[in-house]
Amino acid sequence: MNFKKMDVLFVGAGPACLASAIRLKKLLNQSGRKESVAVVEKADKLGQHNLSGAVFEADILDELIPDWKERKDAFVKKILSNRVKRNETFFLLGGKVALKLPQSIMPPYMRHKGDYVISISEMVNWLADIAKGLGVEVYTSFAVKEIVVKNNVVEGVRLGDKGLSKEGKKLSNYTPGDMLEAKVTVLGEGSMGLLSEDLVKRFNLADGKNPQIYSLGVKEIIRLPEKNNFGTNRVIYTSGFPNKTSTPDIFGGGTIFSMSANTIAIAIILALDWRYCDLSPQRELQLFKSHSLVKRLIKGGEVVSYGAKALPVGGFYAVPKLVTNGAIIIGDAAGLTSVSKLKGLHYAIKSGMIAAEAIFEAILVGDYSSRTLQTYEDRLYKSFIMKDIRAARNYRQVFAKVGRVGVYLGAPLALVQQWFPFRLGTKKDYEGMSRARLNRTYSGGIDRPTAVDLSGTRHREDEPPHIILSDSGKCTSCGEEFGCHPCRYFCPAEVYKFERERLILSPSNCVHCQTCRIKCPHQVIEWQVPEGGDGPRYKVM
């Protein structure tokens, strides 16, 4: 295959694109067709930029790979051994009280017995092997910089240059970014995909929609002693602490999942519309681990990995139109997340499969216009994906509207929000910032520099910075306006530091969650995809 020209190009080697490539290549192979299918990924190795929950509703694999349970590979053995047998929910009061909520009173979307705990990083590698076996070309270390549009048609993408100095000068190893031409370009870059956002803006695909809003997940993998207090096949969800009675307006909660006999994943998820200028998500996770219940469960454990990711939670009313001439958007990039479940993995896979079927039909008739590709969106809205997402259409908005009473009024309203005969609007996350302060003094757990080390993130020190300030003067006024510099706190990787009001940027710390460009109150932070291969090095996230 000519690397610069292909029939179908998938941008992002996540579950959505890989599932779509697998489904499409199967259809092509079964019909004896030879159209080329390629996937390009910005990470150095597959799975390194993939982070998720992930309690997985695996029934979707029965449709994608019918014999998956019979496969003898390591990933299948691991997922089958990680079926959820214990599913518990706790409300944490203060730092010592934990009220266990009966599963009988929990809504169906909060019950996960029978689902599977997986590493999305490992799943990506497994799916990629299957895709390659079918004839899909998968390329890593290629950062896509822009979509190429001619005469109102997406004709492919352009890769970023490699081998530039900080000043943008060509070094001895300079390689210009190629244009990759394709009849159909599928954007599945994940949450906050820059190309997807650009496509939506260029073609006005979000007209009449709510702005997309986000939550941030900050996660650690902890290795426990052989004899530990957590056990296996267990999933715990929490609400309450570290949000005290005085701060119920912070929407979010904690999770603890068993990954193996002596490994757990622990995370805290926070809606990014918080008003506190000094809220540090990484410190909130450390504080969460100090609760007596959590502390007992992770006793003797060692943090071995760390990461952060933003996920779209705007729901049904924030999903843009997903098709244009020559291009389709799938998965998290499309905003296909159930806000009530805080799940999107099985939706990503299913959306990719639906997209593949629409693309296959377009190939058969030789027409790649939005008129033909519209089949994808039509079928998507008839699928269980949009049925689930529509059922939670006002879920996140309810909590935003009730303001400082937060969970106490938001929780009961969330149970009935699907019957509201109207759409609730939302504001962009950064508009929530105020002078309010949490004034946290907790210093236990691991600090941010240690956490960044555990993410394995790497960026070439002398490359052009991928984080740019469009108006650095507003950083000074930001400190005056809010009484502190919010970016100093909200970045989970300590990219932003200040010395006597002078900003010191450390882009090499970045874990690519893009919290900064969502949460910056003056919207002066511009985040770009760095040179291909740079970023976190997740293995089991």
Coordinates of C-alpha atoms in Angstrom, one line a residue:
M1 CA 0.0 0.0 0.0
N2 CA 1.1 3.5 -0.7
F3 CA 1.5 5.2 2.7
K4 CA 0.5 8.6 1.3
K5 CA -2.7 7.4 -0.4
M6 CA -5.4 5.0 0.8
D7 CA -9.1 4.3 0.5
V8 CA -10.1 4.6 4.1
L9 CA -8.0 6.4 6.8
F10 CA -8.7 6.1 10.5
V11 CA -7.1 8.8 12.8
G12 CA -6.4 7.5 16.3
A13 CA -5.7 3.8 17.2
G14 CA -8.3 3.7 20.0
P15 CA -11.1 1.1 20.4
A16 CA -13.5 3.0 18.1
C17 CA -11.1 3.2 15.1
L18 CA -9.7 -0.3 15.5
A19 CA -13.1 -1.8 15.9
S20 CA -14.3 0.1 12.8
A21 CA -11.2 -1.0 10.8
I22 CA -11.8 -4.6 11.8
R23 CA -15.4 -4.6 10.8
L24 CA -14.7 -2.8 7.5
K25 CA -11.8 -5.1 6.5
K26 CA -13.9 -8.1 7.3
L27 CA -16.7 -6.9 5.0
L28 CA -14.2 -6.0 2.3
N29 CA -12.4 -9.4 2.6
Q30 CA -15.7 -11.3 2.5
S31 CA -16.7 -9.6 -0.7
G32 CA -13.3 -10.1 -2.3
R33 CA -12.5 -6.4 -2.5
K34 CA -9.0 -5.0 -2.1
E35 CA -9.6 -1.4 -0.8
S36 CA -6.8 -0.3 1.5
V37 CA -7.6 0.5 5.2
A38 CA -5.0 2.3 7.4
V39 CA -4.9 3.6 11.0
V40 CA -2.5 6.3 12.1
E41 CA -1.7 6.9 15.8
K42 CA 0.3 9.7 17.5
A43 CA 1.7 7.5 20.4
D44 CA 5.1 5.9 20.0
K45 CA 3.5 2.5 20.8
L46 CA -0.1 1.3 20.7
G47 CA -2.0 1.9 23.9
Q48 CA 0.4 4.4 25.4
H49 CA -2.1 7.3 25.1
N50 CA -5.2 5.3 26.1
L51 CA -6.7 5.7 29.5
S52 CA -10.2 4.7 30.7
G53 CA -12.3 3.4 33.6
A54 CA -12.9 0.7 32.4
V55 CA -15.7 -1.5 33.6
F56 CA -16.7 -2.9 30.2
E57 CA -20.0 -4.2 28.9
A58 CA -18.3 -7.0 26.8
D59 CA -21.4 -8.2 24.9
I60 CA -20.4 -5.8 22.1
L61 CA -17.4 -8.1 21.4
D62 CA -19.8 -10.9 20.6
E63 CA -20.8 -8.9 17.6
L64 CA -17.4 -7.6 16.6
I65 CA -15.4 -10.8 17.2
P66 CA -17.9 -13.7 17.7
D67 CA -15.3 -16.2 18.8
W68 CA -13.4 -13.9 21.2
K69 CA -14.0 -16.0 24.3
E70 CA -12.5 -19.0 22.6
R71 CA -9.3 -17.2 21.7
K72 CA -6.3 -18.4 23.8
D73 CA -4.4 -15.1 24.0
A74 CA -3.3 -13.4 27.2
F75 CA -5.8 -10.5 26.9
V76 CA -8.8 -12.8 26.7
K77 CA -7.7 -14.9 29.6
K78 CA -7.2 -11.8 31.7
I79 CA -10.5 -10.2 30.8
L80 CA -12.4 -13.4 31.5
S81 CA -10.7 -13.7 34.9
N82 CA -11.8 -10.1 35.7
R83 CA -15.5 -10.5 35.6
V84 CA -17.2 -8.4 38.3
K85 CA -18.7 -10.4 41.1
R86 CA -18.8 -7.8 43.8
N87 CA -20.3 -4.3 43.0
E88 CA -20.5 -1.9 45.9
T89 CA -21.4 1.8 46.3
F90 CA -20.5 3.9 49.3
F91 CA -21.3 7.4 50.4
L92 CA -18.3 8.8 52.2
L93 CA -18.9 11.3 55.1
G94 CA -15.9 13.1 56.4
G95 CA -12.7 11.2 56.4
K96 CA -13.9 8.2 58.5
V97 CA -17.5 7.3 57.8
A98 CA -18.6 5.1 54.9
L99 CA -22.2 4.3 54.3
K100 CA -22.7 1.3 52.1
L101 CA -25.8 1.8 49.8
P102 CA -27.9 -1.3 49.1
Q103 CA -27.6 -2.4 45.5
S104 CA -31.4 -2.9 45.5
I105 CA -31.9 0.9 45.6
M106 CA -29.3 1.7 43.0
P107 CA -30.5 2.6 39.5
P108 CA -29.7 0.0 36.8
Y109 CA -27.0 2.1 35.3
M110 CA -25.0 1.8 38.6
R111 CA -25.0 -2.0 38.6
H112 CA -22.0 -3.6 37.1
K113 CA -22.1 -7.2 38.3
G114 CA -21.3 -9.4 35.3
D115 CA -19.3 -6.7 33.5
Y116 CA -15.5 -7.0 33.1
V117 CA -12.7 -4.8 34.4
I118 CA -10.1 -4.2 31.7
S119 CA -7.1 -2.2 30.8
I120 CA -8.0 -0.1 27.7
S121 CA -4.2 0.1 26.9
E122 CA -4.1 -3.7 26.7
M123 CA -7.4 -3.9 24.7
V124 CA -6.0 -1.5 22.1
N125 CA -3.0 -3.8 21.5
W126 CA -5.3 -6.8 21.2
L127 CA -7.6 -5.2 18.7
A128 CA -4.7 -3.9 16.7
D129 CA -3.3 -7.4 16.3
I130 CA -6.7 -8.7 15.1
A131 CA -6.9 -5.7 12.6
K132 CA -3.4 -6.4 11.3
G133 CA -4.3 -10.0 10.8
L134 CA -7.1 -9.0 8.5
G135 CA -4.9 -6.7 6.4
V136 CA -5.3 -3.3 8.1
E137 CA -2.2 -1.2 8.1
V138 CA -1.4 0.4 11.6
Y139 CA 1.2 3.1 11.9
T140 CA 2.4 4.7 15.2
S141 CA 4.4 7.9 16.0
F142 CA 2.5 9.9 13.4
A143 CA 0.9 13.1 14.7
V144 CA -1.9 14.4 12.5
K145 CA -1.9 18.2 12.4
E146 CA -4.8 19.2 10.2
I147 CA -7.6 17.9 8.0
V148 CA -7.3 18.8 4.3
V149 CA -10.5 20.2 2.7
K150 CA -10.9 21.1 -0.9
N151 CA -14.2 22.2 -2.5
N152 CA -16.1 21.4 0.6
V153 CA -14.8 17.8 0.7
V154 CA -12.4 16.2 3.2
E155 CA -9.6 14.7 1.1
G156 CA -7.4 13.5 4.0
V157 CA -5.1 14.8 6.6
R158 CA -1.7 16.4 6.9
L159 CA 0.9 15.0 9.3
G160 CA 3.1 17.2 11.5
D161 CA 6.7 17.9 10.7
K162 CA 9.4 16.1 12.7
G163 CA 12.9 17.4 13.6
L164 CA 12.2 21.1 14.2
S165 CA 14.0 23.1 16.9
K166 CA 12.2 25.1 19.6
E167 CA 12.4 28.1 17.3
G168 CA 10.9 26.1 14.4
K169 CA 14.2 25.7 12.5
K170 CA 14.9 22.5 10.6
L171 CA 17.4 20.2 12.3
S172 CA 19.5 17.5 10.6
N173 CA 16.8 14.9 11.1
Y174 CA 14.0 17.1 9.8
T175 CA 11.1 15.2 8.1
P176 CA 8.3 17.2 6.5
G177 CA 4.7 16.1 7.3
D178 CA 3.1 14.2 4.5
M179 CA -0.4 14.6 3.3
L180 CA -2.4 11.4 3.6
E181 CA -5.1 11.2 1.0
A182 CA -8.2 9.1 1.5
K183 CA -11.7 8.7 0.1
V184 CA -13.1 8.5 3.6
T185 CA -11.4 9.9 6.7
V186 CA -12.7 8.6 10.0
L187 CA -11.9 10.7 13.1
G188 CA -11.7 8.7 16.3
E189 CA -9.1 10.6 18.2
G190 CA -10.9 10.3 21.5
S191 CA -12.1 13.1 23.8
M192 CA -11.3 16.6 22.7
G193 CA -10.0 15.6 19.4
L194 CA -8.6 18.7 17.7
L195 CA -9.3 17.5 14.2
S196 CA -12.9 16.6 15.1
E197 CA -13.4 20.0 16.7
D198 CA -12.0 21.7 13.5
L199 CA -14.3 19.6 11.3
V200 CA -17.3 20.5 13.4
K201 CA -16.4 24.2 13.2
R202 CA -15.6 24.2 9.5
F203 CA -18.9 22.6 8.5
N204 CA -21.1 24.1 11.3
L205 CA -21.9 20.6 12.5
A206 CA -22.8 21.8 16.1
D207 CA -25.4 24.5 15.1
G208 CA -28.3 24.4 17.6
K209 CA -26.4 22.1 20.0
N210 CA -25.3 22.6 23.6
P211 CA -21.6 23.3 24.0
Q212 CA -19.7 20.1 24.9
I213 CA -18.7 19.9 28.6
Y214 CA -16.2 17.6 30.3
S215 CA -15.2 15.7 33.4
L216 CA -11.6 14.9 34.3
G217 CA -10.5 11.5 35.5
V218 CA -7.2 11.2 37.5
K219 CA -6.1 7.7 37.9
E220 CA -3.5 5.5 39.6
I221 CA -2.6 1.8 39.3
I222 CA -1.6 0.5 42.7
R223 CA 0.2 -2.8 43.3
L224 CA -1.0 -4.4 46.5
P225 CA 0.6 -7.0 48.7
E226 CA -0.1 -10.6 47.9
K227 CA -2.4 -10.7 50.9
N228 CA -4.5 -7.6 50.7
N229 CA -7.9 -6.2 51.8
F230 CA -9.4 -5.6 48.4
G231 CA -9.5 -9.0 46.7
T232 CA -10.5 -9.8 43.2
N233 CA -13.4 -9.3 40.8
R234 CA -14.6 -6.3 42.8
V235 CA -15.8 -2.8 41.8
I236 CA -16.4 0.1 44.2
Y237 CA -18.0 3.4 43.4
T238 CA -18.1 6.3 45.9
S239 CA -19.6 9.7 46.3
G240 CA -19.1 12.3 49.0
F241 CA -15.6 12.8 50.4
P242 CA -13.3 14.5 49.6
N243 CA -16.1 16.9 48.8
K244 CA -17.2 18.1 52.2
T245 CA -20.7 19.1 53.3
S246 CA -19.7 22.7 52.4
T247 CA -18.7 21.8 48.8
P248 CA -21.5 19.6 47.4
D249 CA -21.4 21.6 44.2
I250 CA -18.3 19.6 42.9
F251 CA -19.9 16.9 40.7
G252 CA -17.9 13.7 40.8
G253 CA -16.9 10.6 42.7
G254 CA -14.3 7.9 43.2
T255 CA -13.8 4.4 41.8
I256 CA -11.7 1.4 42.8
F257 CA -11.5 -1.6 40.5
S258 CA -9.5 -4.8 40.9
M259 CA -7.3 -5.4 37.9
S260 CA -5.8 -8.6 39.1
A261 CA -5.1 -10.6 42.3
N262 CA -2.9 -7.8 43.7
T263 CA -3.4 -4.8 41.4
I264 CA -6.1 -2.2 41.5
A265 CA -7.1 0.9 39.6
I266 CA -8.2 3.9 41.7
A267 CA -9.5 7.1 40.3
I268 CA -11.4 10.3 41.1
I269 CA -13.6 11.9 38.4
L270 CA -14.6 15.6 38.7
A271 CA -16.8 17.7 36.4
L272 CA -14.6 20.5 35.0
D273 CA -17.1 23.2 35.8
W274 CA -15.9 23.6 39.4
R275 CA -15.7 27.1 40.8
Y276 CA -12.7 26.7 43.1
C277 CA -9.6 28.5 41.7
D278 CA -7.3 26.3 43.9
L279 CA -8.7 22.9 43.2
S280 CA -6.0 20.4 42.3
P281 CA -7.4 17.1 40.9
Q282 CA -4.2 15.2 41.6
R283 CA -4.3 16.3 45.3
E284 CA -8.0 15.4 45.4
L285 CA -7.1 11.9 44.5
Q286 CA -4.5 11.8 47.3
L287 CA -7.1 13.1 49.7
F288 CA -9.6 10.4 48.5
K289 CA -7.0 7.8 49.4
S290 CA -6.8 9.1 52.9
H291 CA -10.4 8.2 53.8
S292 CA -10.4 5.4 56.3
L293 CA -12.3 3.0 54.0
V294 CA -10.0 3.6 51.1
K295 CA -6.9 3.6 53.2
R296 CA -7.8 0.2 54.6
L297 CA -8.4 -1.3 51.1
I298 CA -5.1 -0.1 49.6
K299 CA -3.0 -0.7 52.8
G300 CA 0.6 -1.7 51.9
G301 CA 0.1 -0.7 48.2
E302 CA 2.6 1.0 45.9
V303 CA 1.5 3.4 43.1
V304 CA 3.1 2.1 39.9
S305 CA 1.4 4.2 37.3
Y306 CA -0.5 7.5 36.9
G307 CA -2.5 9.3 34.3
A308 CA -5.3 11.7 33.6
K309 CA -7.9 12.1 30.8
A310 CA -10.9 14.4 30.1
L311 CA -14.1 12.8 28.9
P312 CA -17.1 14.4 27.2
V313 CA -20.3 14.5 29.4
G314 CA -22.5 17.0 27.5
G315 CA -24.7 14.1 26.5
F316 CA -27.4 13.9 23.9
Y317 CA -27.9 17.6 23.3
A318 CA -24.1 18.2 22.8
V319 CA -23.6 15.5 20.1
P320 CA -22.9 17.4 16.8
K321 CA -23.8 16.2 13.3
L322 CA -21.2 13.5 12.7
V323 CA -21.0 13.3 8.9
T324 CA -19.7 15.5 6.1
N325 CA -18.4 15.0 2.6
G326 CA -15.6 12.4 2.9
A327 CA -15.5 12.3 6.7
I328 CA -17.1 10.6 9.8
I329 CA -16.6 11.2 13.5
I330 CA -16.9 8.2 16.0
G331 CA -16.5 7.3 19.6
D332 CA -15.5 9.8 22.3
A333 CA -14.6 12.3 19.6
A334 CA -18.3 12.4 18.8
G335 CA -19.3 12.8 22.4
L336 CA -20.8 9.3 22.7
T337 CA -20.6 8.9 26.4
S338 CA -23.5 7.9 28.8
V339 CA -23.3 10.6 31.4
S340 CA -25.2 8.6 34.0
K341 CA -23.0 5.5 33.6
L342 CA -19.8 7.5 32.8
K343 CA -19.2 4.9 30.2
G344 CA -18.3 5.1 26.5
L345 CA -16.1 2.2 25.6
H346 CA -18.8 -0.1 24.2
Y347 CA -20.5 2.8 22.5
A348 CA -17.1 3.7 20.8
I349 CA -16.8 0.1 19.5
K350 CA -20.4 0.0 18.3
S351 CA -20.2 3.4 16.7
G352 CA -17.1 2.2 14.8
M353 CA -18.9 -0.9 13.6
I354 CA -21.9 1.2 12.3
A355 CA -19.5 3.6 10.6
A356 CA -17.7 0.7 8.9
E357 CA -21.0 -0.7 7.5
A358 CA -21.9 2.8 6.1
I359 CA -18.4 3.2 4.6
F360 CA -18.6 -0.3 3.0
E361 CA -21.9 0.6 1.3
A362 CA -20.3 3.9 0.1
I363 CA -17.4 1.9 -1.4
L364 CA -19.8 -0.4 -3.2
V365 CA -21.5 2.6 -4.9
G366 CA -18.4 4.7 -5.2
D367 CA -20.0 7.7 -3.5
Y368 CA -18.3 9.2 -0.4
S369 CA -20.5 12.3 -0.1
S370 CA -22.4 13.2 3.1
R371 CA -25.6 12.0 1.4
T372 CA -24.3 8.4 1.3
L373 CA -22.3 8.5 4.5
Q374 CA -25.4 9.8 6.3
T375 CA -26.4 6.1 6.7
Y376 CA -23.9 6.0 9.6
E377 CA -25.7 8.7 11.6
D378 CA -29.2 7.4 10.7
R379 CA -28.3 3.9 12.1
L380 CA -26.5 5.4 15.1
Y381 CA -29.6 7.2 16.2
K382 CA -31.6 3.9 15.9
S383 CA -29.1 2.0 17.9
F384 CA -28.9 1.3 21.7
I385 CA -26.1 4.0 21.8
M386 CA -28.3 7.0 21.3
K387 CA -31.2 5.3 23.2
D388 CA -28.9 5.2 26.3
I389 CA -27.5 8.6 25.7
R390 CA -30.9 10.2 25.2
A391 CA -32.2 8.6 28.4
A392 CA -29.6 10.7 30.3
R393 CA -30.1 13.8 28.1
N394 CA -30.5 16.3 31.0
Y395 CA -28.4 14.3 33.6
R396 CA -25.3 16.5 33.8
Q397 CA -27.2 19.7 33.2
V398 CA -29.4 19.1 36.3
F399 CA -26.3 19.1 38.6
A400 CA -25.0 22.3 36.9
K401 CA -28.4 24.1 37.3
V402 CA -28.9 23.4 41.0
G403 CA -25.6 25.2 41.8
R404 CA -24.2 25.1 45.3
V405 CA -26.8 22.7 46.7
G406 CA -25.2 20.2 44.3
V407 CA -25.7 16.5 44.9
Y408 CA -28.4 17.0 47.5
L409 CA -30.9 18.3 44.9
G410 CA -29.1 17.1 41.8
A411 CA -29.2 13.4 42.7
P412 CA -33.0 13.1 43.0
L413 CA -33.6 15.3 40.0
A414 CA -31.2 13.2 37.9
L415 CA -33.5 10.2 38.5
V416 CA -36.4 12.0 36.7
Q417 CA -34.5 14.3 34.2
Q418 CA -35.5 12.1 31.3
W419 CA -39.1 13.1 31.7
F420 CA -38.4 16.8 31.5
P421 CA -40.3 18.1 28.4
F422 CA -37.5 20.5 27.5
R423 CA -33.8 20.7 27.0
L424 CA -31.6 22.2 29.7
G425 CA -28.7 24.3 28.4
T426 CA -25.2 24.3 29.6
K427 CA -22.3 26.8 30.0
K428 CA -18.8 26.1 29.0
D429 CA -16.7 24.7 31.8
Y430 CA -14.3 27.6 32.2
E431 CA -17.2 30.0 32.9
G432 CA -17.6 28.4 36.3
M433 CA -14.3 29.7 37.7
S434 CA -14.6 32.1 40.6
R435 CA -12.5 33.5 43.5
A436 CA -13.8 30.7 45.8
R437 CA -11.1 28.6 47.4
L438 CA -10.9 25.1 48.9
N439 CA -7.8 26.0 50.9
R440 CA -6.7 22.3 51.0
T441 CA -3.6 21.7 53.2
Y442 CA -3.4 18.0 52.8
S443 CA 0.1 16.9 51.7
G444 CA -0.1 13.1 51.9
G445 CA 0.2 10.5 49.2
I446 CA 2.4 11.2 46.2
D447 CA 3.1 14.7 44.8
R448 CA 2.6 15.8 41.2
P449 CA 6.2 15.6 40.1
T450 CA 6.3 11.9 41.3
A451 CA 2.9 11.3 39.6
V452 CA 4.3 12.8 36.3
D453 CA 7.2 10.4 36.5
L454 CA 4.9 7.5 36.9
S455 CA 3.0 8.5 33.8
G456 CA 6.2 7.9 31.8
T457 CA 5.5 11.0 29.7
R458 CA 8.3 12.2 27.4
H459 CA 8.7 15.1 25.1
R460 CA 11.8 16.1 23.2
E461 CA 13.1 19.0 25.2
D462 CA 14.2 21.0 22.1
E463 CA 11.1 20.6 20.0
P464 CA 8.6 23.4 19.3
P465 CA 6.4 23.8 22.4
H466 CA 2.9 22.2 22.0
I467 CA 1.4 24.6 24.6
I468 CA 1.2 28.2 23.7
L469 CA -0.3 31.3 25.3
S470 CA -2.2 33.5 22.9
D471 CA -2.1 36.4 25.4
S472 CA 0.4 36.0 28.3
G473 CA -0.7 39.4 29.7
K474 CA -3.9 37.9 30.8
C475 CA -2.1 35.5 33.0
T476 CA -1.1 38.4 35.3
S477 CA -4.7 39.7 35.4
C478 CA -5.9 36.2 36.1
G479 CA -3.9 36.1 39.3
E480 CA -5.5 39.5 40.3
E481 CA -9.0 38.4 39.3
F482 CA -9.1 35.1 41.1
G483 CA -6.6 35.7 43.9
C484 CA -4.4 32.8 42.5
H485 CA -3.5 31.3 39.2
P486 CA -6.0 28.5 38.6
C487 CA -3.7 26.7 36.0
R488 CA -1.2 26.2 38.7
Y489 CA -3.7 24.0 40.5
F490 CA -6.0 22.5 37.8
C491 CA -3.2 20.9 35.7
P492 CA -2.8 17.3 37.0
A493 CA 0.8 17.3 35.6
E494 CA 2.1 20.6 37.0
V495 CA 2.8 22.1 33.5
Y496 CA 2.1 25.6 34.9
K497 CA 4.3 27.1 37.7
F498 CA 4.7 30.6 38.9
E499 CA 7.6 32.4 40.4
R500 CA 6.7 36.0 41.6
E501 CA 3.8 36.1 39.1
R502 CA 6.1 34.9 36.3
L503 CA 4.8 31.9 34.5
I504 CA 7.2 29.0 33.9
L505 CA 5.9 26.5 31.4
S506 CA 6.9 22.8 31.6
P507 CA 5.3 21.3 28.5
S508 CA 7.5 18.2 28.9
N509 CA 5.3 17.3 31.9
C510 CA 2.1 17.1 29.9
V511 CA 0.0 13.9 30.0
H512 CA -2.3 15.2 27.1
C513 CA -5.5 15.4 29.1
Q514 CA -6.0 19.0 27.8
T515 CA -7.6 20.1 31.0
C516 CA -5.8 23.4 30.5
R517 CA -7.5 24.4 27.4
I518 CA -10.9 23.5 28.8
K519 CA -10.5 25.2 32.2
C520 CA -8.4 28.3 31.5
P521 CA -10.8 31.1 32.6
H522 CA -9.5 33.5 29.9
Q523 CA -9.1 30.8 27.2
V524 CA -5.6 31.9 26.3
I525 CA -4.0 28.4 26.5
E526 CA -3.6 26.8 23.0
W527 CA -2.8 23.1 23.1
Q528 CA -1.5 21.4 20.0
V529 CA -0.6 17.8 19.2
P530 CA 3.2 17.5 19.8
E531 CA 5.7 15.7 17.6
G532 CA 4.7 12.2 16.8
G533 CA 5.6 9.6 19.5
D534 CA 5.7 12.1 22.4
G535 CA 3.4 12.0 25.4
P536 CA 2.5 9.5 28.2
R537 CA 3.7 5.9 28.1
Y538 CA 0.7 4.1 29.6
K539 CA 0.8 0.3 29.8
V540 CA -2.1 -0.9 31.9
M541 CA -4.3 2.2 32.1

